[in-house]
Coordinates of C-alpha atoms in Angstrom, one line a residue:
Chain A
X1 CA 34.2 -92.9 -18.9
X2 CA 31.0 -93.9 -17.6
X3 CA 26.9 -92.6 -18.5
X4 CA 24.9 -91.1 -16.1
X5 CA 21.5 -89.9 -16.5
X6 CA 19.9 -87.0 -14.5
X7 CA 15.8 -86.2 -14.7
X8 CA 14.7 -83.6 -13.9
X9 CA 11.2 -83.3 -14.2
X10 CA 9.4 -81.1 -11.3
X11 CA 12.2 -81.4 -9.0
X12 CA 14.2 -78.5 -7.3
X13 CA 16.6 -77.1 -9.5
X14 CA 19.0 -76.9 -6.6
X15 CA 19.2 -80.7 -5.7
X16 CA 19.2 -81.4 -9.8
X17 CA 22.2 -79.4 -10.1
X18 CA 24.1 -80.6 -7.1
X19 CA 23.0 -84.2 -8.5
X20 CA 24.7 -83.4 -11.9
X21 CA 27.8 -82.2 -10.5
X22 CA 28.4 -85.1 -8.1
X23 CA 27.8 -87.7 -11.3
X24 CA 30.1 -85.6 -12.9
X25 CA 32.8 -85.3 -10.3
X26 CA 33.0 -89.2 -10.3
X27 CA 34.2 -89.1 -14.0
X28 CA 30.7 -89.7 -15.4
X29 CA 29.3 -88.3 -19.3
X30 CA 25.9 -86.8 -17.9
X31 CA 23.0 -86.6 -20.3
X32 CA 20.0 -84.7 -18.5
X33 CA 16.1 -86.3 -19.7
X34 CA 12.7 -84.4 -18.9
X35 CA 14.3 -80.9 -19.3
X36 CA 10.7 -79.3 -19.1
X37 CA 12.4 -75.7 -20.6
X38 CA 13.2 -75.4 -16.7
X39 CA 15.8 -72.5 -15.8
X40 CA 19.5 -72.6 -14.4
X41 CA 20.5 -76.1 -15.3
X42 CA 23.8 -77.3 -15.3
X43 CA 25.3 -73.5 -13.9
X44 CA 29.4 -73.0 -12.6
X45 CA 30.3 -76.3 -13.8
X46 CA 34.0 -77.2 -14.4
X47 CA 36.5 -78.2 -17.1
X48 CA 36.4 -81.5 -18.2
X49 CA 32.6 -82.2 -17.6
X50 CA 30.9 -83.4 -20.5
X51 CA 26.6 -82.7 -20.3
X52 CA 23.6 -83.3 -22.6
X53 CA 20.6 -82.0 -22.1
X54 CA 18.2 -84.0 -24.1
X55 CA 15.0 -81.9 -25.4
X56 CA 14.5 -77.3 -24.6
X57 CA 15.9 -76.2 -21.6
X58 CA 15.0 -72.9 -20.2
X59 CA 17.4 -69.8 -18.8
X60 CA 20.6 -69.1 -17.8
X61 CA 21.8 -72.2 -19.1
X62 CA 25.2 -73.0 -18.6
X63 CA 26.1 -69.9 -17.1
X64 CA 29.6 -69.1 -15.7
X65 CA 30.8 -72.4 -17.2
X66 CA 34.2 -73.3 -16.2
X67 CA 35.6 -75.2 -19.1
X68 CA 32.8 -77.3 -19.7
X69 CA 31.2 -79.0 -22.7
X70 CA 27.8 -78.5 -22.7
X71 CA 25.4 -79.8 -25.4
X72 CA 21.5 -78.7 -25.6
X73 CA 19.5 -81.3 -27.9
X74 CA 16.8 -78.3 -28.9
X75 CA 16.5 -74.9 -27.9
X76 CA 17.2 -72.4 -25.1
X77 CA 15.7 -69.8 -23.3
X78 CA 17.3 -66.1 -22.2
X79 CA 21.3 -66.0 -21.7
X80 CA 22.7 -69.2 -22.3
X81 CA 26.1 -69.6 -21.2
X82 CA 26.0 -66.2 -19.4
X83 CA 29.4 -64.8 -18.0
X84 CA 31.1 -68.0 -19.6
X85 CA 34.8 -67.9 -19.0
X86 CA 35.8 -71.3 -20.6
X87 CA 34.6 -74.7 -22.3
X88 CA 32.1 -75.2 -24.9
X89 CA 28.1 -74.5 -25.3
X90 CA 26.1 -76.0 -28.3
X91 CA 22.9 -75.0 -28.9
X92 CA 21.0 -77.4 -32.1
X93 CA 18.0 -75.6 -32.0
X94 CA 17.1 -72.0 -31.1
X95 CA 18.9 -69.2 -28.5
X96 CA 16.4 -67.1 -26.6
X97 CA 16.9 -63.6 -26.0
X98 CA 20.9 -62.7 -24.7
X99 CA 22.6 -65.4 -25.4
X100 CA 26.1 -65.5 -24.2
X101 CA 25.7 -62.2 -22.4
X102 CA 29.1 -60.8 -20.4
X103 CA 31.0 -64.0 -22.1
X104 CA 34.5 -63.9 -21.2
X105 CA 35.5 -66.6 -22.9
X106 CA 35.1 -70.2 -24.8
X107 CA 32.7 -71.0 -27.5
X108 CA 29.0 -70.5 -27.7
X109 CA 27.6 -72.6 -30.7
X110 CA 23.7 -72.3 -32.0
X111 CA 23.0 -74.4 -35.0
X112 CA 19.3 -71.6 -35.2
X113 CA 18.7 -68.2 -34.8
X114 CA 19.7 -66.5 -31.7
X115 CA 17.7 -63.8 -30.1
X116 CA 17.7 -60.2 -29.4
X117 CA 21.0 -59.2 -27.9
X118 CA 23.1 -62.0 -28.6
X119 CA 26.4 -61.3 -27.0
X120 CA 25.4 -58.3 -24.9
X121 CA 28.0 -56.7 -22.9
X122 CA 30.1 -59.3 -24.2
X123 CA 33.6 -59.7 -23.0
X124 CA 36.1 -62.4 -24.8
X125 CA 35.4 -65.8 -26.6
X126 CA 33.0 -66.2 -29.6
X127 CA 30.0 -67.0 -30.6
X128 CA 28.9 -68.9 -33.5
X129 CA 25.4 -69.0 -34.8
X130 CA 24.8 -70.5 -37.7
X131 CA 21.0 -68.7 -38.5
X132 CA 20.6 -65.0 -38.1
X133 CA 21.3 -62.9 -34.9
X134 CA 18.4 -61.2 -33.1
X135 CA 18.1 -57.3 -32.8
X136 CA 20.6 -54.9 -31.0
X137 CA 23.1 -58.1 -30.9
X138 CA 26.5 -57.2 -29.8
X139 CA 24.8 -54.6 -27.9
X140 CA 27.3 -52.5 -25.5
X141 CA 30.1 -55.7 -26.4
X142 CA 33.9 -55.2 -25.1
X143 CA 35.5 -57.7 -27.0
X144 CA 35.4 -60.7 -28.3
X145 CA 33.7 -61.7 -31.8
X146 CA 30.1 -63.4 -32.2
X147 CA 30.2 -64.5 -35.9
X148 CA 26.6 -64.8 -37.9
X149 CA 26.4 -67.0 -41.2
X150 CA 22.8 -66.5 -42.0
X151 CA 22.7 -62.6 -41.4
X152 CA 21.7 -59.9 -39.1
X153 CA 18.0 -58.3 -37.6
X154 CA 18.1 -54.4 -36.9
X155 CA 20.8 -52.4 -34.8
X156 CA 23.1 -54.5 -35.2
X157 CA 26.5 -54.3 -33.1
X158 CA 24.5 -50.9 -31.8
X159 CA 26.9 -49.2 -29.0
X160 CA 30.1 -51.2 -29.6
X161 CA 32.8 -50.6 -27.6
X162 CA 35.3 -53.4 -28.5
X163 CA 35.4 -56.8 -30.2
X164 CA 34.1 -57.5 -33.7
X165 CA 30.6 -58.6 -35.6
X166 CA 31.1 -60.8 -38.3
X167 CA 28.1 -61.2 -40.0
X168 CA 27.4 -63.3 -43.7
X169 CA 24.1 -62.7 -44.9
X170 CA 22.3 -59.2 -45.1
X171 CA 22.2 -57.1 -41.9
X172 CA 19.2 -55.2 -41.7
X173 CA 19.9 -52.5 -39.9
X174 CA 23.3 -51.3 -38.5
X175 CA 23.3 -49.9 -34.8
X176 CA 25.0 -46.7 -33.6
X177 CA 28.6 -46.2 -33.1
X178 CA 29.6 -49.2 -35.7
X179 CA 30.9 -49.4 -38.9
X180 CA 31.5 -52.3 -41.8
X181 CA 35.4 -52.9 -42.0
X182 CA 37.0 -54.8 -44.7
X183 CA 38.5 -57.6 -42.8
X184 CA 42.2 -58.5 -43.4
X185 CA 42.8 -62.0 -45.2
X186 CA 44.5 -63.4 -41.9
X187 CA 41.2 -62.4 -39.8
X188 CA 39.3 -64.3 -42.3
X189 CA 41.7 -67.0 -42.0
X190 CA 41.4 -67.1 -38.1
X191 CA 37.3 -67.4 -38.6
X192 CA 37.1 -69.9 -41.5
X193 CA 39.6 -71.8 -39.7
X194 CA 37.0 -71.7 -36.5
X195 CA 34.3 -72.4 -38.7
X196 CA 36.4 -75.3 -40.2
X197 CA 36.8 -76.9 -36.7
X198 CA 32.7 -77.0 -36.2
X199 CA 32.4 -78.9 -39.9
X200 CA 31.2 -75.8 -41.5
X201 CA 33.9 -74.7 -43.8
X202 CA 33.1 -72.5 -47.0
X203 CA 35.5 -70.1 -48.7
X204 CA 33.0 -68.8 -50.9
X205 CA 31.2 -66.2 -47.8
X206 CA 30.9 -62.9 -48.0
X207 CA 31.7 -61.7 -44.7
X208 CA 30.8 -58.0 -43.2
X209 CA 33.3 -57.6 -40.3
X210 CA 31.7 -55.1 -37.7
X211 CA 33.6 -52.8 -35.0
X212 CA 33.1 -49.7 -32.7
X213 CA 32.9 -46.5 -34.9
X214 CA 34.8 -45.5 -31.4
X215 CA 32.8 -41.8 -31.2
X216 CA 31.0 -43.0 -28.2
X217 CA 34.6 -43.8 -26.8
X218 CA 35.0 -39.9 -25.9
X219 CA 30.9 -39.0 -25.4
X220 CA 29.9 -35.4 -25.1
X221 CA 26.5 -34.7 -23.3
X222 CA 25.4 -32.1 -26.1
X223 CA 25.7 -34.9 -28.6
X224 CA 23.2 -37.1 -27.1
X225 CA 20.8 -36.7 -29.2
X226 CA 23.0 -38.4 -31.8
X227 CA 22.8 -41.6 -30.2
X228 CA 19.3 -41.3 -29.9
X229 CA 17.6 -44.3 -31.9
X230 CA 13.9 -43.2 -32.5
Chain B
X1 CA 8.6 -58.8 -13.5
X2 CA 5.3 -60.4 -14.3
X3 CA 4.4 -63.4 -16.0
X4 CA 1.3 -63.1 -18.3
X5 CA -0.6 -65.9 -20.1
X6 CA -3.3 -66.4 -22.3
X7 CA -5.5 -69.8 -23.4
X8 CA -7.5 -70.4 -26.5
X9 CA -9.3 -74.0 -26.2
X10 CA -11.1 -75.4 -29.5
X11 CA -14.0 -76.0 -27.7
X12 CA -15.3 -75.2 -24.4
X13 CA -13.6 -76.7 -21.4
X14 CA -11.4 -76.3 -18.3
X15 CA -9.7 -72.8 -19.6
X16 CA -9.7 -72.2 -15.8
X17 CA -7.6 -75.3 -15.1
X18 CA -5.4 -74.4 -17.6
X19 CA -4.6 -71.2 -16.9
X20 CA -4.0 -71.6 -13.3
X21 CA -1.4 -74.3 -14.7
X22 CA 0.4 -71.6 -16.5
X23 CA 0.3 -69.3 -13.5
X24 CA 1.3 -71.5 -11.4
X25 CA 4.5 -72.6 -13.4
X26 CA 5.3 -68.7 -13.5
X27 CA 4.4 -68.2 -9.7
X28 CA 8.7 -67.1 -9.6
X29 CA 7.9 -64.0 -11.8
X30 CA 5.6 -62.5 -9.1
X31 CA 3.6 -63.8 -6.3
X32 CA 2.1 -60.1 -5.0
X33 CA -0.7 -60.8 -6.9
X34 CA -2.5 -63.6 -9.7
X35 CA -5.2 -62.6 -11.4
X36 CA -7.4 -64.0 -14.4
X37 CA -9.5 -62.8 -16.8
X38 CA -11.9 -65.8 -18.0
X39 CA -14.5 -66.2 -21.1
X40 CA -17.4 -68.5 -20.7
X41 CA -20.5 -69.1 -23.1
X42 CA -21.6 -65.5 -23.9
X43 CA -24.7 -64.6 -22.7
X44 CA -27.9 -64.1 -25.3
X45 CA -28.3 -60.7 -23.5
X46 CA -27.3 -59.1 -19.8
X47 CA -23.7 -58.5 -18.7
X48 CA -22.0 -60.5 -16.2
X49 CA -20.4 -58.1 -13.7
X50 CA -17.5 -59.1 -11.3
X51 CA -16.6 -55.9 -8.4
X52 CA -14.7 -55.9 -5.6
X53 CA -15.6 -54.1 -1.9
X54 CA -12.6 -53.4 0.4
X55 CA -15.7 -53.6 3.2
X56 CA -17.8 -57.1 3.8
X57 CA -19.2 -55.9 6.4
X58 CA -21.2 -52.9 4.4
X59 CA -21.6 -55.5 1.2
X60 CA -25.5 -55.5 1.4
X61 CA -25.8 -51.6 1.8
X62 CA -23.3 -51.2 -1.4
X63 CA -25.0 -53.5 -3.2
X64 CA -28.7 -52.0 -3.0
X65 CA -27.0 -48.8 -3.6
X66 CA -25.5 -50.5 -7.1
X67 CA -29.0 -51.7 -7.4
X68 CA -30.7 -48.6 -7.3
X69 CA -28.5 -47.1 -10.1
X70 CA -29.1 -50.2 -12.5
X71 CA -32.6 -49.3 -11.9
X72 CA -32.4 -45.9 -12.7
X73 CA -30.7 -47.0 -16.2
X74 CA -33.4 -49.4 -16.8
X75 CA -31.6 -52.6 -15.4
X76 CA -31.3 -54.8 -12.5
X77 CA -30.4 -58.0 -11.1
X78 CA -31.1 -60.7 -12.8
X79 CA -30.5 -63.3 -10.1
X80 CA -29.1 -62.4 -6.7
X81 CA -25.5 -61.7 -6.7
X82 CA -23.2 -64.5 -5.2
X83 CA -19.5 -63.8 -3.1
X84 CA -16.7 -64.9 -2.1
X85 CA -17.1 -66.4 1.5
X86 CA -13.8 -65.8 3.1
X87 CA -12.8 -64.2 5.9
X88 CA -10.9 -61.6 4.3
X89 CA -12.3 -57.8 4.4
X90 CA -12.2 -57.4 1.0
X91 CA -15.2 -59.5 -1.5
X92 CA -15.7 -60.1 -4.6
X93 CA -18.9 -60.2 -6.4
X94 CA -20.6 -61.9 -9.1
X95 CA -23.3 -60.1 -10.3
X96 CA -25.8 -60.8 -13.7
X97 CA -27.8 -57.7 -14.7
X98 CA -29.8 -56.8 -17.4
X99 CA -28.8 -54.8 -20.2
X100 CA -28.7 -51.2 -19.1
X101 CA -30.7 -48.5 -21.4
X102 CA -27.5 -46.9 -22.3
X103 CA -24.2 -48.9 -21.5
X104 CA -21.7 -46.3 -21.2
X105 CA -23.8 -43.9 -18.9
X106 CA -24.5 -46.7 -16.5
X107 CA -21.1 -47.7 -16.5
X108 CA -20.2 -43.8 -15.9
X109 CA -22.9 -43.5 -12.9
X110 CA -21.8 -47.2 -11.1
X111 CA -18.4 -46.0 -11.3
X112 CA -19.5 -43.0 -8.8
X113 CA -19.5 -45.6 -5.8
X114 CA -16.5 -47.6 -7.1
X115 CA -14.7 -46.5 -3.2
X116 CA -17.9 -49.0 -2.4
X117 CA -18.1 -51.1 -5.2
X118 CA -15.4 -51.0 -7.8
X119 CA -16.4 -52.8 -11.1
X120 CA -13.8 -55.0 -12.1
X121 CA -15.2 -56.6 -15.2
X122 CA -18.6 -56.4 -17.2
X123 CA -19.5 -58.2 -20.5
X124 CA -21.8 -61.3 -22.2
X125 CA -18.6 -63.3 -21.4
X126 CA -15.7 -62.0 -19.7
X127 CA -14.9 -62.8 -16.2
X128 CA -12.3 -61.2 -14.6
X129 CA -11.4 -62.7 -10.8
X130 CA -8.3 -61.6 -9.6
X131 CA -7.0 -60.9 -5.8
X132 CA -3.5 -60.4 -3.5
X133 CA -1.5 -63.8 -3.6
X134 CA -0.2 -66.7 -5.7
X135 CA -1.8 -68.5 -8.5
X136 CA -2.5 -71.8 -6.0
X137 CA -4.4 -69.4 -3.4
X138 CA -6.2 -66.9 -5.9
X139 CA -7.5 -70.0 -7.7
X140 CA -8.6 -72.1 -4.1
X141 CA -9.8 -68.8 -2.8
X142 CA -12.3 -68.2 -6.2
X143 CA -12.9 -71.4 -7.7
X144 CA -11.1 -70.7 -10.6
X145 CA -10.0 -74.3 -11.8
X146 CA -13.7 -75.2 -12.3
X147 CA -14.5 -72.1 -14.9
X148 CA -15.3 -74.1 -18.2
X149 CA -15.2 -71.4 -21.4
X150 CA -13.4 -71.0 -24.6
X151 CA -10.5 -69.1 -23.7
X152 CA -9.0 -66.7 -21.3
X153 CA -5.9 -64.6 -19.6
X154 CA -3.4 -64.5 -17.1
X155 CA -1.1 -62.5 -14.6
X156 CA 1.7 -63.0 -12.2
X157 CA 2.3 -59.4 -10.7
X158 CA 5.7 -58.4 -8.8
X159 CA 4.7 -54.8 -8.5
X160 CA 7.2 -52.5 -9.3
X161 CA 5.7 -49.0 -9.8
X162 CA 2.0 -49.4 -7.5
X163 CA 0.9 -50.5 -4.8
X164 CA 0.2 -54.1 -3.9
X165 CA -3.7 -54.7 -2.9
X166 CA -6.9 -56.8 -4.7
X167 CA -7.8 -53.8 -6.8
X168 CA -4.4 -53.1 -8.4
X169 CA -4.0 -56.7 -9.0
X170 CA -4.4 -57.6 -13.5
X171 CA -6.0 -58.1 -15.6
X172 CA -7.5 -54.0 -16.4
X173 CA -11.1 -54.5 -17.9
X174 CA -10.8 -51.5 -20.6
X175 CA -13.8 -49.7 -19.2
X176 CA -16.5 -49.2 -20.5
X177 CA -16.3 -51.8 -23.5
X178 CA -17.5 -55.4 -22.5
X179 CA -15.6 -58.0 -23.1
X180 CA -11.8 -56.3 -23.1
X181 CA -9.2 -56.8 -21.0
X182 CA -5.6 -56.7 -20.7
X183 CA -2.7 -58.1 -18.9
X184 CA 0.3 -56.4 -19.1
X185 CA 4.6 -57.5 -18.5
X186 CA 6.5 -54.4 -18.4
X187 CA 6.5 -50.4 -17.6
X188 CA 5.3 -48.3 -18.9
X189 CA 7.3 -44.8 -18.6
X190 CA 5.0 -41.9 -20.1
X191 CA 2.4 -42.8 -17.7
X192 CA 1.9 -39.6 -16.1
X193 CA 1.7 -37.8 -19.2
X194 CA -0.8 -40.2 -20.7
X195 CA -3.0 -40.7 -17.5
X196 CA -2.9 -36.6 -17.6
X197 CA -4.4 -36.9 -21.2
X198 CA -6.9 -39.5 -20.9
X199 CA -8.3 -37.6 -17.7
X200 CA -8.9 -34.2 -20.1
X201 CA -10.8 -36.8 -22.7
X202 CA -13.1 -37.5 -19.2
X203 CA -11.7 -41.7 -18.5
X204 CA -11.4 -42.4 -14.8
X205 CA -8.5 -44.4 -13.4
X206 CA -9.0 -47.0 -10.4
X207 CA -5.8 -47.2 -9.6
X208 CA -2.5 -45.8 -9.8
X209 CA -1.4 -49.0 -11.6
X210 CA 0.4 -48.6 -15.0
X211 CA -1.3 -51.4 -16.7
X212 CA -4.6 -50.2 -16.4
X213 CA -3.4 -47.0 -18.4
X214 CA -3.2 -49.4 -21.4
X215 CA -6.6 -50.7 -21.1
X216 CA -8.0 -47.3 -21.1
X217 CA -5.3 -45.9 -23.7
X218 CA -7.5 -49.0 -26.2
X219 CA -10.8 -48.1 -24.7
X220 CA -10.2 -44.7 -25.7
X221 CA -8.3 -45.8 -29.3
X222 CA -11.8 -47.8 -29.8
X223 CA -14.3 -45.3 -29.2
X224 CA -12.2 -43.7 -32.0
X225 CA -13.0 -46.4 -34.2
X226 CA -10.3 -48.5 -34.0
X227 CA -10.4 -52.6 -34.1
X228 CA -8.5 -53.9 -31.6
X229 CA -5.6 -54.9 -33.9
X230 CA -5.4 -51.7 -35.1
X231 CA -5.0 -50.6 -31.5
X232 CA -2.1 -53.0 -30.7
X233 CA -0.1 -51.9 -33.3
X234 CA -0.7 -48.0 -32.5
X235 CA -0.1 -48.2 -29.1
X236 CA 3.9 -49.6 -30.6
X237 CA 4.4 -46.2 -31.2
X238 CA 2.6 -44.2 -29.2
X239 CA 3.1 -45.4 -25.5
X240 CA 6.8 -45.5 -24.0
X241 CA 8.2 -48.1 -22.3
X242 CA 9.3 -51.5 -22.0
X243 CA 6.2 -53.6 -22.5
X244 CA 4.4 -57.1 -24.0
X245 CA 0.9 -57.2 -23.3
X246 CA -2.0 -59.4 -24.2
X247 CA -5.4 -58.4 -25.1
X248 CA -8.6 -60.5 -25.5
X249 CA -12.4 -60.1 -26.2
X250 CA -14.8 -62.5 -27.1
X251 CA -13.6 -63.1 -30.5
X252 CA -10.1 -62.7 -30.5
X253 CA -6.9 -62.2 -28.1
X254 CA -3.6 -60.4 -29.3
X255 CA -0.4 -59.3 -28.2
X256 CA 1.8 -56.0 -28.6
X257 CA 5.4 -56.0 -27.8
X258 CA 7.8 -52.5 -27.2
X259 CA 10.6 -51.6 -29.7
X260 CA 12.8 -52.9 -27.4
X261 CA 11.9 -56.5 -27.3
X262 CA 12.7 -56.9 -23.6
X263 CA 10.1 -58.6 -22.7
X264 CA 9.8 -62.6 -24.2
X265 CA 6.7 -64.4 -25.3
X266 CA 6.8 -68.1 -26.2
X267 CA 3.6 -70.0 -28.1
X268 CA 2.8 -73.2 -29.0
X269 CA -0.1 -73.9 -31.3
X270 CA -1.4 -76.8 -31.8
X271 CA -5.0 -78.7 -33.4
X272 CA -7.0 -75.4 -33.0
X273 CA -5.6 -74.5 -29.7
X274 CA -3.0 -72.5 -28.3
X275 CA -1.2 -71.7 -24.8
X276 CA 0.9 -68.1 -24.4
X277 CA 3.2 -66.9 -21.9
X278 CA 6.2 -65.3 -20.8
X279 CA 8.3 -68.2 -20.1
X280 CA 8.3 -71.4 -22.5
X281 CA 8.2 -73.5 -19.0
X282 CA 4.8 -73.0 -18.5
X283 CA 3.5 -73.5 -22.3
X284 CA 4.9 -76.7 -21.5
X285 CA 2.7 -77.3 -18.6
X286 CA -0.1 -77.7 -21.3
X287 CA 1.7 -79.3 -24.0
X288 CA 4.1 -82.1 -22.2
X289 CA 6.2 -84.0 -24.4
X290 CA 8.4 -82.0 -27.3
X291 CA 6.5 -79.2 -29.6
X292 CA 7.1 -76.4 -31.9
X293 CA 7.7 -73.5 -30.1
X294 CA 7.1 -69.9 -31.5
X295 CA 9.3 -67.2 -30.0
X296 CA 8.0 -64.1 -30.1
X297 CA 11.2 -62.3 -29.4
X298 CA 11.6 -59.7 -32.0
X299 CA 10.9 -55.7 -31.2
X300 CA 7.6 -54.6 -32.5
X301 CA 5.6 -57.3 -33.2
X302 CA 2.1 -57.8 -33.1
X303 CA -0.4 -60.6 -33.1
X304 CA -4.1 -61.2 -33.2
X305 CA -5.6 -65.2 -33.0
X306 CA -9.2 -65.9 -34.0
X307 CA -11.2 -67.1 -31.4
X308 CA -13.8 -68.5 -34.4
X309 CA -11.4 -69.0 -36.7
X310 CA -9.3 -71.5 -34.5
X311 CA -12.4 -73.6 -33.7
X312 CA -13.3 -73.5 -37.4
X313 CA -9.9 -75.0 -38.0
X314 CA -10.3 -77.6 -35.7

């Protein structure tokens, strides 16, 4: 397999992106240089491409990825890896707000913090951060898990309808409509064994497995003001 | 969607340059309208004044009528007052006047003939020029990239809730206190209620804009003795909405963000100096190359940088 390189500097996004996927659709390992935290890079692409973007790119990163492995040298901006359905996102620095919002499925990886909302309206796959997730993450999830080694920010997993919040660390807050299950020993199996796989294996966590207290499931109007937050 | 910005330079310099560059990068987040609100070396005494009349034609009838009521308040011009020279219908004006007897009654009085002569701006320092169109044309049109000061604010509108037109355009001077102004990502959802309020307490609204409601929700949070920081992190609570705005004066520049954290703000801060805005794209305009960047992402927050203290630091 071959390198190309893409810059992108102050060019169209649109002629960068058709640029990547034609090096890519010639068998090529595409690192992308003068990122400039621009927006929509490296969007629908398909399994088997292998990207790097070197330096902060900015949002929607690697949305709808198609099986891809996609690899950001610093940080991104709002809803990386949006409405992924396969492949593989890794994040080294920090996740802007949403990240891996409507994921249906693959891996999301950030190595930092994520932002607010990280896995909103979530759908399948998982996400892995290894620093703390933002508030309201898991927001209004389906399923899915978004796993958190270094704790939770306020409402967390708030309106959860499906899927699971793992979360080692203290949460600060929990959101409405989810509760702390204890996790069975073959769940904990399934996400060290994850964890294991990204070279970050530790028997020794304390995990806090989150799911949908499931009362919003069969909402009454005249108990809205129970889901009221403030 | 807007895009706001702000600027803090360790010394003076091209703040106007600058902030055009970080409108410019955000041009995508709202082209209706750019605006800038810009701080040059304060004045010993006087108040630089920056208006806007929708009529060029009547300009020098409006503006002896302006000149008679800074006369009656013990002011006046203290050079003649210099415009735009497009061919649009609308002008701005730059006007330096003298201190007036008593600030707030003048302002009051000159606000009586804002249909002819709406005050945009008045302090020792602040400048605010804004107008319909994108950062590239506001700044051609008003000469914005030569402004030298200290530091200074931003706005990309895409209006979502007002109308579209010079006057409605941010930043919102917070009348009548010199030196404040606001520009404002969001919406803001009590605004009936509030504007309602703030009427009964006697403040007059320009516009039907939602953004100026927050610079007269401070002005009025001031008069009650409030610093400005104290004001940012009031108005968390107290206005409803989805919201980050920034705030500046001559001395320092802030930012409040909802409970919601909807809205992003990115920094970097570097030697003294610092560059703000929505999107981390256009920080990166003024700071090329890799930096820290500071995400203000959380719900709540609120900020206030040292004008004096940064170039103290330096």
């Amino acid at each position: 397999m071959s390198e190309a390189i893409v810059t992108v500097g102050d060019r169209p996004i649109r002629e960068v992106n058709k640029e990547i996927k034609a090096a890519l659709a010639e068998g090529n390992t595409v690192t992308v240089r003068d990122t400039r935290s621009r927006h929509n890079l490296g969007v629908g692409l398909p399994e088997g491409s292998h990207l790097k973007f070197e330096g902060s790119v900015g949002y929607y990163c690697g949305g709808l990825n198609n099986g891809a492995h996609i690899e950001v040298e610093r940080n991104v901006g709002w809803s990386v890896g949006e409405a992924m359905a396969s492949g593989e996102i890794l994040v080294n620095g920090y996740a802007g707000m949403s990240a891996g919002a409507a994921m249906l499925g693959g891996l999301l990886h950030i190595r930092g913090d994520a932002g607010p909302r990280c896995g909103v309206a979530m759908k399948g796959g998982d996400i892995l951060v290894e620093g703390k997730i933002g508030y309201l993450s898991g927001f209004m999830a389906h399923a899915g898990r978004i796993i958190a080694l270094g704790g939770a920010a306020g409402a967390c997993a708030d309106s959860l309808w499906g899927g699971e919040v793992w979360v080692a660390g203290p949460i600060e807050s929990l959101g409405v409509d989810s509760k702390v299950v204890e996790p069975e020993p073959e769940e904990i199996a399934s996400v060290e064994e994850l964890l294991a796989g990204r070279g970050l294996a530790d028997g020794s966590r304390d995990w806090q497995k989150i799911v949908s207290a499931q009362r919003l499931w069969h909402f009454e109007s005249r108990d809205a003001s129970a889901w009221l937050m403030i | 969607m807007c895009g706001i910005a702000g600027r803090i330079l360790n010394a003076s310099g091209k703040v106007g340059a600058d902030l055009v560059s970080l409108m410019e990068a955000q041009r995508h987040r709202g082209a209706d309208s750019t605006g800038f609100a810009l701080y040059g070396r304060p004045l010993d005494s006087g108040y630089i004044v920056r208006a806007m009349s929708p009529n060029r034609e009547a300009l020098s009838v409006d503006l002896s009528t302006f000149e008679d009521i800074l006369r009656q308040h013990g002011s006046d011009f203290v050079s003649d007052p210099t415009w735009d020279d497009s061919t649009t219908a609308h002008v701005s004006v730059r006007m330096i006047i003298k201190d007036p007897k008593d600030f707030a009654a003048w302002s009051h009085e000159a606000d009586s003939i804002s249909e002819r002569i709406e005050i945009q701006s008045v302090g020792r320092s602040l400048e605010i020029v804004k107008d319909v169109g994108g950062a590239e044309e506001v700044a051609e049109k008003h000469g914005v990239r030569d402004f030298i000061g200290t530091h200074g604010l931003g706005h990309a509108r895409l209006a979502t809730e007002s109308s579209v037109s010079p006057t409605a355009s941010h930043p919102f001077w917070a009348r009548p206190f010199p030196d404040i102004a606001i520009v404002h990502n969001g919406q803001i959802t009590d605004y009936y209620t509030w504007r309602e309020v703030l009427e009964q307490r006697g403040y007059r609204f320009m516009t039907y804009n939602d953004s100026e409601l927050i610079a007269v929700w401070i002005s009025d949070q001031m008069s009650k003795g409030l610093t400005q920081a104290q004001a940012l992190e009031k108005s968390i609570s107290e206005i409803d909405g989805v919201f980050t705005y920034l705030i500046s004066n001559t001395e320092t520049m802030g930012f409040a963000k909802d409970r919601w954290a909807i809205k992003p703000l990115v920094a970097i801060e570097e030697h003294g100096e610092m560059a703000v805005a929505t999107e981390e794209q256009a920080v990166r305009m003024i700071y090329t190359g890799e930096h820290d960047i500071i995400n203000y992402d959380g719900p709540s927050m609120t900020k206030t940088w040292r004008i004096d203290s940064l170039r103290e630091a330096a």
